[in-house]
Coordinates of C-alpha atoms and ligand atoms in Angstrom, one line a residue:
M1 CA -25.1 -5.7 -10.4
C2 CA -22.1 -3.3 -10.6
G3 CA -18.7 -4.9 -12.1
I4 CA -15.1 -4.2 -9.7
V5 CA -12.1 -4.8 -10.9
G6 CA -8.5 -4.4 -9.1
Y7 CA -4.5 -4.6 -10.3
V8 CA -1.5 -4.8 -8.7
G9 CA 2.1 -6.0 -10.9
P10 CA 4.1 -4.3 -13.3
R11 CA 1.7 -3.6 -16.3
R12 CA -0.3 0.4 -16.5
A13 CA -2.6 -0.7 -14.1
L14 CA -5.0 2.0 -15.8
D15 CA -5.3 0.1 -18.9
V16 CA -5.6 -3.3 -16.6
V17 CA -8.8 -2.1 -14.7
V18 CA -10.0 0.0 -18.2
E19 CA -9.9 -2.7 -20.0
G20 CA -11.7 -5.3 -17.7
L21 CA -14.4 -3.1 -16.5
R22 CA -15.3 -3.4 -20.7
R23 CA -15.8 -6.9 -19.6
L24 CA -18.1 -6.5 -17.1
E25 CA -20.2 -3.9 -18.0
Y26 CA -22.6 -6.4 -18.6
R27 CA -23.0 -6.1 -14.8
G28 CA -24.3 -2.6 -15.5
Y29 CA -23.4 0.6 -17.2
D30 CA -24.8 3.7 -15.0
S31 CA -21.5 5.1 -15.0
S32 CA -17.6 3.8 -14.4
G33 CA -14.7 5.2 -12.6
V34 CA -11.0 4.3 -11.8
A35 CA -8.4 5.3 -9.0
V36 CA -5.1 4.4 -9.1
I37 CA -1.9 5.1 -7.0
G38 CA 1.2 6.6 -9.1
A39 CA 3.7 8.8 -9.3
D40 CA 1.5 11.4 -8.8
G41 CA -0.9 10.0 -5.5
L42 CA -4.3 8.6 -6.1
Q43 CA -6.1 9.9 -8.3
V44 CA -9.9 9.3 -9.6
A45 CA -11.7 9.6 -13.1
K46 CA -15.1 8.9 -13.4
K47 CA -17.7 9.7 -15.9
A48 CA -22.0 8.8 -15.7
G49 CA -22.8 6.8 -19.1
R50 CA -20.5 4.1 -20.6
I51 CA -17.4 3.9 -20.3
E52 CA -16.9 5.4 -24.1
N53 CA -17.6 8.7 -21.3
L54 CA -14.6 7.8 -19.1
D55 CA -12.5 7.0 -22.2
K56 CA -13.0 10.7 -23.6
E57 CA -12.5 11.9 -19.7
L58 CA -9.3 10.2 -19.5
A59 CA -7.9 11.3 -22.6
T60 CA -8.0 14.0 -21.4
R61 CA -6.0 13.5 -18.0
S62 CA -2.7 11.6 -17.4
I63 CA -2.7 8.9 -14.9
T64 CA -0.5 6.4 -14.0
G65 CA 0.9 3.5 -11.8
S66 CA 0.7 -0.2 -11.2
T67 CA -1.8 -0.1 -8.5
A68 CA -5.4 0.4 -9.6
M69 CA -9.5 -0.6 -9.8
G70 CA -12.4 0.9 -11.6
H71 CA -15.7 0.0 -11.2
T72 CA -19.0 0.4 -13.7
R73 CA -22.0 0.8 -11.9
W74 CA -25.6 -0.4 -12.0
A75 CA -27.2 2.7 -9.5
T76 CA -29.5 1.5 -6.7
H77 CA -28.6 4.3 -4.1
G78 CA -28.1 8.1 -6.0
A79 CA -29.6 8.8 -9.9
P80 CA -26.4 7.5 -12.2
N81 CA -24.9 10.8 -12.8
D82 CA -21.3 11.8 -12.0
R83 CA -21.3 12.8 -8.3
N84 CA -22.6 9.1 -7.5
A85 CA -20.0 7.4 -9.8
H86 CA -17.6 5.4 -8.2
P87 CA -14.7 5.5 -6.7
H88 CA -16.0 7.5 -3.5
T89 CA -13.3 9.2 -1.4
D90 CA -13.2 10.8 2.2
A91 CA -12.5 14.5 2.5
S92 CA -8.8 14.5 2.5
G93 CA -8.6 12.1 -0.8
R94 CA -6.7 9.7 1.1
V95 CA -9.0 6.4 0.7
A96 CA -11.3 5.8 -1.9
V97 CA -13.6 3.0 -2.3
I98 CA -15.8 0.8 -4.6
H99 CA -18.8 -1.2 -4.2
N100 CA -21.3 -3.7 -5.3
G101 CA -24.3 -4.5 -3.1
I102 CA -26.2 -2.2 -1.2
I103 CA -25.7 -1.7 2.5
E104 CA -29.0 -1.6 4.6
N105 CA -27.5 0.8 7.7
F106 CA -26.3 4.0 5.8
G107 CA -29.2 6.1 6.5
A108 CA -27.6 5.2 10.3
L109 CA -23.8 5.4 9.6
R110 CA -24.4 8.4 7.2
A111 CA -26.4 10.3 10.0
E112 CA -22.7 9.3 12.7
L113 CA -20.3 10.6 10.2
E114 CA -22.7 14.4 9.7
R115 CA -22.8 14.7 13.6
D116 CA -19.5 14.2 13.2
G117 CA -19.1 17.2 11.3
V118 CA -18.6 15.4 7.4
E119 CA -20.0 16.5 4.6
L120 CA -20.6 13.8 2.1
V121 CA -21.1 14.8 -1.4
S122 CA -22.9 12.1 -2.8
E123 CA -26.5 10.1 -2.2
T124 CA -24.8 7.0 -2.0
D125 CA -24.5 4.5 0.6
T126 CA -21.3 3.9 -1.0
E127 CA -19.8 6.6 0.2
T128 CA -20.2 6.8 3.7
V129 CA -16.9 3.4 3.9
A130 CA -15.0 6.2 2.5
H131 CA -15.0 8.2 5.7
L132 CA -15.6 5.2 8.2
V133 CA -12.6 4.0 6.9
A134 CA -10.5 7.4 7.1
A135 CA -11.5 7.5 10.2
Q136 CA -11.1 4.3 11.5
L137 CA -7.2 4.8 10.1
E138 CA -7.0 8.1 11.8
A139 CA -8.0 7.2 15.0
Q140 CA -6.4 4.2 15.4
G141 CA -3.7 3.9 12.7
G142 CA -2.9 0.1 11.2
S143 CA -3.2 -0.4 7.9
L144 CA -5.9 -0.1 5.6
A145 CA -7.0 -4.3 5.9
D146 CA -7.1 -2.8 9.8
A147 CA -9.6 0.2 9.3
L148 CA -11.9 -2.2 6.3
R149 CA -12.0 -5.1 9.1
A150 CA -13.2 -2.7 11.7
V151 CA -15.9 -0.7 9.7
C152 CA -17.5 -4.3 8.4
R153 CA -17.9 -5.4 10.9
R154 CA -20.6 -2.1 11.8
L155 CA -22.5 -3.3 7.9
Q156 CA -25.3 -4.7 7.0
G157 CA -26.3 -5.7 4.2
A158 CA -24.7 -6.9 0.9
F159 CA -21.0 -6.0 0.1
T160 CA -18.4 -6.4 -1.8
L161 CA -16.3 -3.6 -1.6
V162 CA -12.0 -2.5 -2.6
L163 CA -10.6 0.2 -1.8
L164 CA -7.0 2.4 -2.0
D165 CA -5.1 4.1 0.5
A166 CA -2.4 6.4 -0.9
Q167 CA -0.2 5.6 1.9
E168 CA 0.1 1.7 0.9
P169 CA 1.0 2.8 -2.9
D170 CA 1.2 -1.5 -3.2
V171 CA -1.5 -3.0 -2.3
V172 CA -5.5 -3.2 -3.0
V173 CA -7.7 -4.4 -0.1
A174 CA -10.8 -6.2 -0.1
A175 CA -13.5 -7.3 1.6
R176 CA -16.8 -9.4 0.2
R177 CA -20.4 -10.4 2.1
N178 CA -22.8 -12.0 0.0
S179 CA -21.9 -9.6 -3.3
P180 CA -19.2 -11.7 -6.3
L181 CA -15.6 -11.5 -5.6
V182 CA -13.1 -13.4 -7.4
L183 CA -8.9 -13.4 -7.2
G184 CA -6.8 -13.4 -10.4
V185 CA -3.1 -15.3 -9.5
G186 CA -0.5 -13.8 -11.9
D187 CA 3.3 -14.0 -12.0
G188 CA 4.2 -11.2 -10.3
E189 CA 0.6 -9.7 -10.6
T190 CA -2.8 -10.4 -8.6
F191 CA -6.1 -9.5 -10.1
L192 CA -9.5 -8.8 -9.0
G193 CA -12.8 -9.0 -10.7
S194 CA -16.5 -9.6 -9.9
D195 CA -16.5 -11.8 -12.6
V196 CA -12.7 -14.0 -13.5
A197 CA -14.1 -12.0 -17.2
A198 CA -12.3 -9.3 -16.0
F199 CA -8.6 -10.7 -15.8
I200 CA -9.3 -13.8 -17.8
E201 CA -7.1 -12.6 -20.7
F202 CA -4.2 -12.5 -17.9
T203 CA -4.3 -15.3 -15.8
R204 CA -6.3 -18.7 -16.1
E205 CA -5.7 -18.8 -12.2
A206 CA -8.7 -17.9 -9.6
V207 CA -9.8 -18.2 -6.0
E208 CA -12.9 -17.9 -5.3
L209 CA -13.2 -15.8 -1.8
G210 CA -16.0 -16.7 1.1
Q211 CA -18.0 -15.0 3.1
N212 CA -17.2 -12.3 5.2
Q213 CA -13.5 -12.3 3.9
I214 CA -11.1 -9.8 3.2
V215 CA -8.3 -9.9 1.1
E216 CA -5.3 -7.8 0.6
I217 CA -3.7 -8.8 -2.8
R218 CA 0.3 -7.2 -3.7
R219 CA 2.1 -8.0 -6.5
D220 CA 3.8 -11.2 -5.5
G221 CA 0.6 -12.9 -3.5
Y222 CA -2.8 -12.5 -1.6
V223 CA -3.5 -12.8 2.4
I224 CA -6.8 -13.1 3.3
T225 CA -8.7 -12.9 6.5
D226 CA -11.9 -12.6 8.1
F227 CA -13.2 -10.0 9.4
D228 CA -11.7 -11.0 12.9
G229 CA -8.1 -10.7 11.8
K230 CA -8.4 -14.3 11.8
P231 CA -6.5 -16.5 8.4
A232 CA -9.0 -17.8 6.8
E233 CA -8.8 -19.2 2.9
G234 CA -10.8 -19.3 -0.4
T235 CA -11.0 -21.2 -2.9
P236 CA -8.8 -21.7 -5.7
F237 CA -10.2 -22.8 -9.4
H238 CA -8.8 -23.0 -12.9
I239 CA -10.7 -21.7 -15.8
D240 CA -11.2 -23.7 -18.3
W241 CA -12.9 -21.0 -20.4
D242 CA -10.8 -18.9 -22.6
L243 CA -11.2 -15.0 -23.8
T244 CA -12.8 -15.9 -27.4
A245 CA -16.1 -17.6 -25.7
A246 CA -16.3 -13.9 -24.1
E247 CA -15.4 -12.0 -27.4
K248 CA -18.1 -11.3 -30.3
G249 CA -16.4 -13.8 -32.6
G250 CA -17.5 -11.0 -35.6
Y251 CA -21.2 -10.8 -34.5
E252 CA -22.4 -7.2 -33.9
Y253 CA -23.9 -8.2 -30.9
F254 CA -23.3 -10.3 -28.0
M255 CA -26.9 -11.9 -28.3
L256 CA -27.0 -13.2 -32.1
K257 CA -23.5 -15.0 -31.0
E258 CA -24.8 -16.2 -28.0
I259 CA -28.4 -17.1 -30.0
Q260 CA -26.4 -18.9 -32.6
E261 CA -24.3 -21.0 -29.9
Q262 CA -27.8 -22.4 -28.2
P263 CA -26.6 -25.9 -29.9
A264 CA -23.1 -26.4 -28.4
A265 CA -25.3 -24.7 -24.8
V266 CA -27.5 -27.6 -24.1
R267 CA -24.8 -30.3 -26.1
D268 CA -22.7 -29.6 -23.5
T269 CA -24.9 -29.4 -20.3
L270 CA -26.3 -32.5 -21.3
L271 CA -22.3 -33.9 -21.6
G272 CA -21.7 -36.8 -18.8
H273 CA -24.9 -37.1 -17.7
L274 CA -25.8 -40.5 -18.7
V275 CA -23.0 -42.9 -17.2
S276 CA -23.2 -46.3 -17.8
G277 CA -27.1 -46.1 -17.8
Q278 CA -27.4 -43.9 -14.7
I279 CA -28.3 -40.5 -14.7
V280 CA -25.8 -38.9 -13.0
L281 CA -25.7 -35.0 -11.2
D282 CA -23.0 -32.9 -10.5
E283 CA -22.4 -32.4 -7.3
Q284 CA -24.7 -34.8 -4.7
R285 CA -24.7 -34.7 -1.5
F286 CA -27.6 -35.8 -0.7
D287 CA -28.7 -39.7 -1.4
Q288 CA -30.8 -41.9 -3.5
Q289 CA -32.9 -42.8 -0.5
E290 CA -33.4 -38.8 0.3
L291 CA -34.7 -38.0 -3.8
R292 CA -36.8 -41.5 -3.6
D293 CA -38.6 -39.7 -0.7
I294 CA -39.4 -36.5 -2.1
D295 CA -43.1 -35.6 -1.9
K296 CA -43.6 -31.9 -3.6
V297 CA -40.7 -30.1 -5.7
F298 CA -40.9 -26.4 -5.8
I299 CA -38.7 -24.4 -8.8
V300 CA -37.8 -20.8 -7.7
A301 CA -36.4 -18.3 -10.3
C302 CA -36.6 -15.4 -11.9
G303 CA -37.1 -13.9 -15.4
T304 CA -35.7 -16.2 -18.1
A305 CA -34.5 -18.9 -15.9
Y306 CA -38.4 -18.7 -14.0
H307 CA -39.8 -19.5 -17.1
A308 CA -36.9 -22.4 -17.4
G309 CA -38.5 -23.6 -14.0
M310 CA -42.1 -23.7 -15.7
I311 CA -41.1 -25.8 -18.9
G312 CA -39.4 -27.8 -16.0
K313 CA -42.3 -28.6 -13.9
Q314 CA -44.2 -30.0 -17.0
A315 CA -41.6 -32.4 -17.2
I316 CA -40.8 -33.7 -13.9
E317 CA -44.6 -34.1 -12.8
H318 CA -45.5 -36.0 -16.0
W319 CA -42.2 -38.2 -15.3
T320 CA -42.3 -38.4 -11.7
R321 CA -46.1 -37.7 -10.6
V322 CA -44.4 -35.4 -7.7
P323 CA -45.8 -32.5 -7.7
V324 CA -44.2 -29.2 -8.9
E325 CA -44.6 -25.7 -7.8
V326 CA -43.1 -22.9 -9.6
E327 CA -42.8 -19.6 -7.6
M328 CA -41.1 -16.5 -8.4
A329 CA -37.6 -16.2 -5.5
S330 CA -38.9 -12.7 -5.2
E331 CA -42.5 -13.8 -3.7
F332 CA -41.2 -17.4 -2.2
R333 CA -39.9 -16.5 1.4
Y334 CA -42.2 -14.1 2.0
R335 CA -45.1 -15.9 1.7
D336 CA -44.2 -18.4 4.3
P337 CA -44.2 -21.7 1.9
V338 CA -45.0 -25.1 3.7
L339 CA -41.0 -26.8 3.6
D340 CA -40.1 -29.5 5.0
R341 CA -37.0 -32.2 4.9
Q342 CA -39.4 -33.8 2.0
T343 CA -39.4 -31.2 -0.4
L344 CA -37.1 -30.4 -2.8
V345 CA -36.3 -26.4 -3.6
V346 CA -34.5 -26.6 -6.9
A347 CA -32.7 -22.7 -7.7
I348 CA -32.6 -22.5 -10.8
S349 CA -30.0 -19.1 -12.2
Q350 CA -27.4 -18.3 -14.9
S351 CA -25.4 -15.8 -12.6
G352 CA -25.7 -18.0 -9.4
E353 CA -26.2 -14.9 -7.7
T354 CA -29.2 -13.3 -7.9
A355 CA -30.1 -12.2 -4.4
D356 CA -33.9 -13.1 -4.7
T357 CA -33.2 -16.6 -5.7
L358 CA -30.6 -17.3 -2.9
E359 CA -32.6 -15.9 -0.3
A360 CA -35.6 -18.7 -1.2
V361 CA -32.3 -20.9 -1.3
R362 CA -31.1 -19.8 2.1
H363 CA -35.1 -19.5 3.6
A364 CA -35.5 -23.8 2.0
R365 CA -32.5 -25.0 3.8
D366 CA -33.9 -23.0 7.2
Q367 CA -37.1 -24.9 7.2
R368 CA -34.7 -28.2 6.1
A369 CA -35.7 -28.8 2.8
K370 CA -33.5 -29.7 0.6
V371 CA -32.0 -27.7 -2.4
L372 CA -30.6 -28.3 -5.4
A373 CA -29.3 -25.7 -8.1
I374 CA -28.8 -24.8 -12.1
C375 CA -26.4 -22.8 -12.5
N376 CA -23.8 -21.5 -15.6
T377 CA -21.1 -20.1 -12.6
N378 CA -19.1 -22.3 -11.5
G379 CA -18.3 -22.2 -7.8
A380 CA -21.1 -19.5 -7.3
Q381 CA -22.8 -18.6 -4.1
I382 CA -26.0 -20.3 -5.1
P383 CA -24.7 -23.6 -5.8
R384 CA -22.5 -23.6 -3.1
E385 CA -25.1 -23.4 -0.6
S386 CA -27.1 -26.0 -2.1
D387 CA -27.4 -29.5 -1.7
A388 CA -26.8 -30.8 -5.6
V389 CA -26.0 -29.0 -8.5
I390 CA -26.4 -29.1 -11.8
Y391 CA -24.4 -26.9 -14.0
T392 CA -25.3 -25.6 -17.5
H393 CA -22.3 -25.9 -19.7
A394 CA -23.5 -22.8 -21.8
G395 CA -20.6 -20.8 -21.4
P396 CA -20.4 -17.3 -20.4
E397 CA -22.9 -15.0 -21.8
I398 CA -21.9 -11.8 -22.3
G399 CA -25.8 -10.2 -23.8
V400 CA -27.4 -9.1 -20.7
A401 CA -31.0 -10.9 -22.1
A402 CA -30.7 -14.7 -21.6
T403 CA -30.5 -16.7 -24.4
K404 CA -28.8 -19.9 -24.6
T405 CA -28.6 -20.5 -20.4
F406 CA -32.1 -21.0 -20.8
L407 CA -32.8 -23.0 -23.4
A408 CA -29.3 -24.9 -20.9
Q409 CA -32.1 -24.4 -18.3
V410 CA -34.1 -26.4 -20.1
A411 CA -32.0 -28.9 -20.6
A412 CA -30.3 -29.3 -16.7
V413 CA -33.9 -28.9 -15.5
E414 CA -35.2 -31.9 -17.8
L415 CA -32.1 -34.0 -17.0
L416 CA -33.2 -33.1 -13.2
G417 CA -36.7 -34.6 -14.2
L418 CA -35.3 -38.2 -15.4
A419 CA -32.7 -38.1 -12.1
L420 CA -35.7 -38.5 -10.5
A421 CA -37.8 -40.3 -12.2
Q422 CA -34.9 -43.2 -11.9
A423 CA -34.4 -42.7 -8.1
R424 CA -38.5 -42.5 -7.5
G425 CA -38.3 -45.7 -10.3
T426 CA -41.5 -44.2 -11.8
K427 CA -40.3 -45.1 -15.6
Y428 CA -37.7 -47.7 -16.6
G429 CA -34.2 -47.8 -17.3
D430 CA -34.7 -47.6 -21.0
E431 CA -37.3 -45.1 -20.7
I432 CA -34.9 -43.3 -19.6
I433 CA -32.2 -43.8 -21.5
R434 CA -34.9 -42.9 -24.7
E435 CA -35.7 -39.2 -23.0
F436 CA -32.0 -39.0 -22.4
D437 CA -31.6 -39.1 -26.4
D438 CA -34.3 -37.6 -27.1
L439 CA -32.4 -34.6 -25.2
C440 CA -29.1 -35.2 -27.3
S441 CA -31.0 -34.9 -30.3
V442 CA -31.8 -31.4 -29.5
P443 CA -29.5 -29.5 -30.5
D444 CA -29.8 -30.7 -34.2
A445 CA -32.9 -29.7 -34.4
I446 CA -32.1 -26.1 -33.1
A447 CA -29.3 -26.1 -35.8
E448 CA -32.2 -26.5 -38.1
V449 CA -34.6 -23.6 -36.9
L450 CA -31.3 -21.5 -37.2
T451 CA -30.7 -22.4 -40.6
V452 CA -34.6 -20.6 -41.8
V453 CA -35.0 -17.7 -39.3
E454 CA -34.2 -15.6 -42.5
P455 CA -38.0 -14.5 -42.9
V456 CA -38.7 -13.3 -39.3
R457 CA -36.0 -10.9 -39.3
A458 CA -37.9 -10.2 -42.4
L459 CA -41.1 -9.9 -40.1
A460 CA -39.3 -8.5 -37.4
R461 CA -38.9 -5.3 -39.5
E462 CA -42.1 -5.6 -40.7
I463 CA -43.8 -4.7 -37.4
A464 CA -41.2 -3.2 -35.8
Q465 CA -43.2 0.0 -35.0
S466 CA -46.4 -2.0 -33.1
K467 CA -47.8 -0.5 -30.4
T468 CA -47.8 -3.6 -28.9
I469 CA -47.1 -7.7 -29.3
L470 CA -49.2 -10.1 -27.8
F471 CA -47.9 -14.1 -27.1
L472 CA -50.3 -17.0 -26.8
G473 CA -49.5 -20.8 -25.9
R474 CA -50.8 -23.6 -23.6
H475 CA -48.9 -26.4 -22.0
V476 CA -45.1 -25.8 -22.6
G477 CA -46.0 -23.0 -25.3
Y478 CA -47.4 -20.6 -22.4
P479 CA -44.2 -20.2 -20.6
V480 CA -42.1 -19.9 -23.8
A481 CA -45.3 -17.1 -25.2
L482 CA -43.7 -15.7 -21.8
E483 CA -40.5 -15.9 -22.4
G484 CA -40.9 -14.5 -25.8
A485 CA -42.6 -10.9 -24.4
L486 CA -40.4 -11.1 -21.8
K487 CA -37.7 -10.5 -24.7
L488 CA -39.2 -7.9 -26.6
K489 CA -39.7 -5.8 -23.5
E490 CA -36.5 -6.2 -22.1
L491 CA -34.4 -5.3 -25.6
A492 CA -37.0 -3.3 -27.7
Y493 CA -39.0 -1.4 -25.2
M494 CA -41.8 -2.4 -26.4
H495 CA -45.4 -3.0 -24.4
A496 CA -45.4 -6.8 -25.2
E497 CA -48.0 -9.5 -23.0
G498 CA -47.6 -13.5 -22.9
F499 CA -51.4 -15.0 -22.0
P500 CA -51.7 -18.7 -21.9
A501 CA -54.1 -18.9 -25.4
G502 CA -57.3 -20.1 -23.1
E503 CA -57.6 -17.3 -20.7
L504 CA -57.9 -15.4 -23.9
K505 CA -61.5 -15.4 -23.7
H506 CA -61.1 -14.4 -20.2
G507 CA -60.7 -10.5 -21.0
P508 CA -57.0 -10.2 -22.6
I509 CA -59.0 -10.9 -26.3
A510 CA -60.6 -7.3 -25.9
L511 CA -57.5 -6.0 -26.7
I512 CA -57.5 -7.7 -30.3
E513 CA -58.1 -5.1 -33.1
E514 CA -57.0 -4.5 -36.3
G515 CA -53.6 -5.5 -37.8
L516 CA -52.0 -6.4 -34.1
P517 CA -49.7 -9.2 -34.5
V518 CA -50.6 -12.0 -32.2
V519 CA -47.5 -14.4 -32.3
V520 CA -49.2 -18.4 -31.6
V521 CA -46.8 -21.0 -30.3
M522 CA -48.8 -23.8 -31.5
P523 CA -48.6 -27.5 -29.6
S524 CA -47.4 -30.6 -31.6
P525 CA -50.6 -31.7 -33.3
T526 CA -49.2 -35.2 -32.7
G527 CA -48.1 -34.8 -29.6
R528 CA -50.9 -33.1 -28.7
P529 CA -53.8 -33.1 -30.9
L530 CA -56.9 -32.6 -28.5
L531 CA -54.7 -29.4 -27.1
H532 CA -53.7 -28.9 -30.7
Q533 CA -57.6 -28.4 -31.7
K534 CA -58.3 -25.6 -28.9
M535 CA -55.4 -24.0 -30.1
L536 CA -56.4 -23.7 -33.5
S537 CA -59.6 -22.6 -31.9
N538 CA -58.2 -19.3 -30.4
V539 CA -56.3 -18.7 -33.9
A540 CA -59.1 -18.8 -35.2
E541 CA -61.2 -16.2 -32.8
I542 CA -58.3 -13.6 -32.9
K543 CA -57.8 -13.8 -36.5
A544 CA -62.1 -13.1 -36.6
R545 CA -60.9 -9.8 -34.9
G546 CA -58.7 -8.5 -37.0
A547 CA -54.9 -10.3 -35.3
R548 CA -51.8 -10.2 -37.6
T549 CA -51.1 -14.4 -36.7
I550 CA -48.1 -15.2 -36.7
V551 CA -48.2 -18.7 -36.2
I552 CA -44.8 -21.1 -34.9
S553 CA -45.8 -24.9 -35.2
E554 CA -44.2 -27.9 -37.5
A555 CA -43.7 -27.9 -40.7
D556 CA -46.4 -29.8 -41.8
D557 CA -49.2 -29.0 -39.3
S558 CA -51.4 -27.4 -42.3
A559 CA -54.3 -26.5 -40.6
A560 CA -52.5 -24.2 -38.5
R561 CA -50.7 -22.6 -41.6
N562 CA -54.0 -21.7 -42.9
L563 CA -54.8 -19.4 -39.9
A564 CA -51.7 -18.1 -40.4
A565 CA -50.1 -14.4 -41.8
H566 CA -47.0 -16.1 -41.1
F567 CA -45.9 -18.8 -40.5
I568 CA -43.1 -20.3 -38.8
A569 CA -41.9 -23.9 -39.4
V570 CA -39.9 -25.5 -36.5
P571 CA -38.7 -29.5 -36.7
S572 CA -41.0 -31.9 -34.8
V573 CA -39.7 -33.2 -31.5
P574 CA -41.3 -34.5 -28.4
T575 CA -43.9 -32.2 -27.0
L576 CA -41.7 -31.6 -23.9
L577 CA -38.6 -30.2 -25.9
S578 CA -40.8 -28.6 -28.3
P579 CA -39.5 -25.2 -26.6
F580 CA -36.2 -25.7 -27.8
V581 CA -37.4 -25.2 -31.3
T582 CA -40.2 -22.7 -30.3
T583 CA -38.1 -20.5 -28.5
V584 CA -35.6 -19.8 -31.0
P585 CA -37.6 -17.7 -34.2
L586 CA -38.8 -15.6 -30.7
Q587 CA -35.0 -14.7 -29.4
V588 CA -34.2 -13.7 -33.0
L589 CA -37.4 -11.7 -33.4
A590 CA -36.9 -9.6 -30.0
A591 CA -33.6 -8.8 -31.2
E592 CA -34.3 -7.6 -34.8
I593 CA -37.3 -5.3 -33.5
A594 CA -34.7 -4.2 -31.1
Q595 CA -31.8 -3.1 -34.1
A596 CA -34.9 -1.6 -36.0
R597 CA -35.4 0.2 -32.9
G598 CA -31.9 1.5 -32.3
C599 CA -31.9 -0.3 -29.0
D600 CA -28.9 -2.0 -27.9
V601 CA -29.2 -5.4 -28.2
D602 CA -26.4 -6.3 -25.2
K603 CA -27.5 -3.1 -23.0
P604 CA -30.7 -2.6 -22.8
R605 CA -31.7 0.3 -20.7
N606 CA -32.1 0.0 -16.8
L607 CA -31.0 -3.6 -16.9
A608 CA -28.0 -5.3 -15.5
K609 CA -26.9 -8.6 -16.0
S610 CA -26.4 -10.2 -12.1
V611 CA -29.3 -9.0 -9.8
T612 CA -27.4 -9.4 -6.4
V613 CA -30.1 -7.1 -4.6
E614 CA -33.9 -7.5 -3.0
Ligands
LIG701 C1 -34.2 -12.0 -18.9 C2 -32.5 -12.2 -18.3 C3 -33.3 -12.1 -16.6 C4 -32.7 -13.6 -15.7 C5 -32.9 -13.3 -14.4 C6 -32.5 -14.2 -13.4 O1 -33.4 -12.1 -20.3 O2 -31.9 -12.4 -18.1 O3 -34.8 -12.0 -16.3 O4 -33.1 -14.1 -16.7 O5 -32.6 -11.9 -13.9 O6 -31.2 -14.4 -13.6 P1 -30.3 -15.5 -13.4 O7 -30.2 -16.7 -13.8 O8 -29.2 -15.3 -12.9 O9 -30.5 -15.9 -11.5

């Protein structure tokens, strides 16, 4: 949440940070702003709304300099207007600050500043830092980094802070606690970003900052210390994807490109995980005996990742006979779950930053449970704090709504199921290899679905003005139904609900009225014949009440086809793999309806890609 960019070097710093902000805009788009130090001292420009508004503002100003920072905001404290946009400055305009996170004790700090006669102009928690740092510089002298260290020791909560001081024109200083921050190390230039997309155009050499660290960047490098000033180290890494991965490649929206990239996302996630007939994880910091001793699994995740967890539950329980509970990460630690050394907590998170999931991980570790992360972002906080990791190699996902990372998460959690089955001996080696081979055939099946989604687009345009759309599924089709409804809500701002089809008769069937579109995700007629039969009855029940039935099933499912007003055929795959093919038409449906309703598919209102607040 919130995107941060910093730069010191020979280029026109304003251009570097504005370009970086464009790449980070998926992290929040309530406002954007920049601060630059140049011949005219420290200058700030900021505007509510998308970066285009900032561009217009910058076109009226002449701002030059080689030290700069920029911010794109997802509002927490204070409405998304010009006044609350970052950067914020102290009263004299000497110090400017941008921030991602929440300073939890800002109320007390603000009251203290007001008692001292400081007038705060915004409603943000961030502005307090500008005044506190300026007061510290005034009272104690020293460098900007010294002053920031002193202030950070007083801050509670999560923050990445980046500051400029008009009196130190060649340095950008940043602090990090529980919010992301990476450095880009170039030749005679240094960058800061919430993630590497901010500077990938200029360098592939990056350094991940640790917790409670401060960094000073200059043209010739960087210095890292902790909040007490002791020397500290970051974690250097090489960025192995390039700029084209984060560009639209001819598609109108990133999300449309990312839907097409799903076969590769799943293929790359599976790659290298079967070695000499054995399933291997990416990072493994517990031993086989510990895996064998696990007697209970919790999967914790949010939103789309939670749906991936629901599918994973079916696979893990089926293959290992170990009970699995799937929990919304935001609820997990607050309800005091029963955890011990034999519990495995699986945290699924595309970003690896989600505050709800991170706190669930910390709670699990406090209780001595083992934690395995499934994550798309190398070196992010959640995998760093976990005992084992499976990375989803989906590449950068820029569209705010998750698509390719969802299918990659499903692949990773099923891989985990096989790893557990192997360690516990609940499946023979050859069975595991067969299941893994089936997983490896999934990318082709997804590619096949992608070739036949044109009728889904036409259907989407027909139903785009419906007041609501319902989604029904059973077994692994239920989380797919939930995911279909979530995509529609977030992209098209349309009311949608997903239900387990069997529940319908216990209440929700009252919603059915003439012409109401209901999307049904059918179980396989051969894989789950009994469930298929029950589902046919459920479809007949809603059809009898006037629903417009949109049925997704295998091409030769003639019984379902007979009940369908619109039939969407998908290839036949093993039951536990069916979400890979049934999800795709629902993503296309939501994206197309969103476009028909004039919504911004990549940047739905009120949302941000990385949710770093609880
Ligand atoms: C929906 C979506 C969100 C995320 C959720 C978790 O399209 O993207 O529901 O799935 O915010 O995010 P991560 O996976 O980064 O923890």
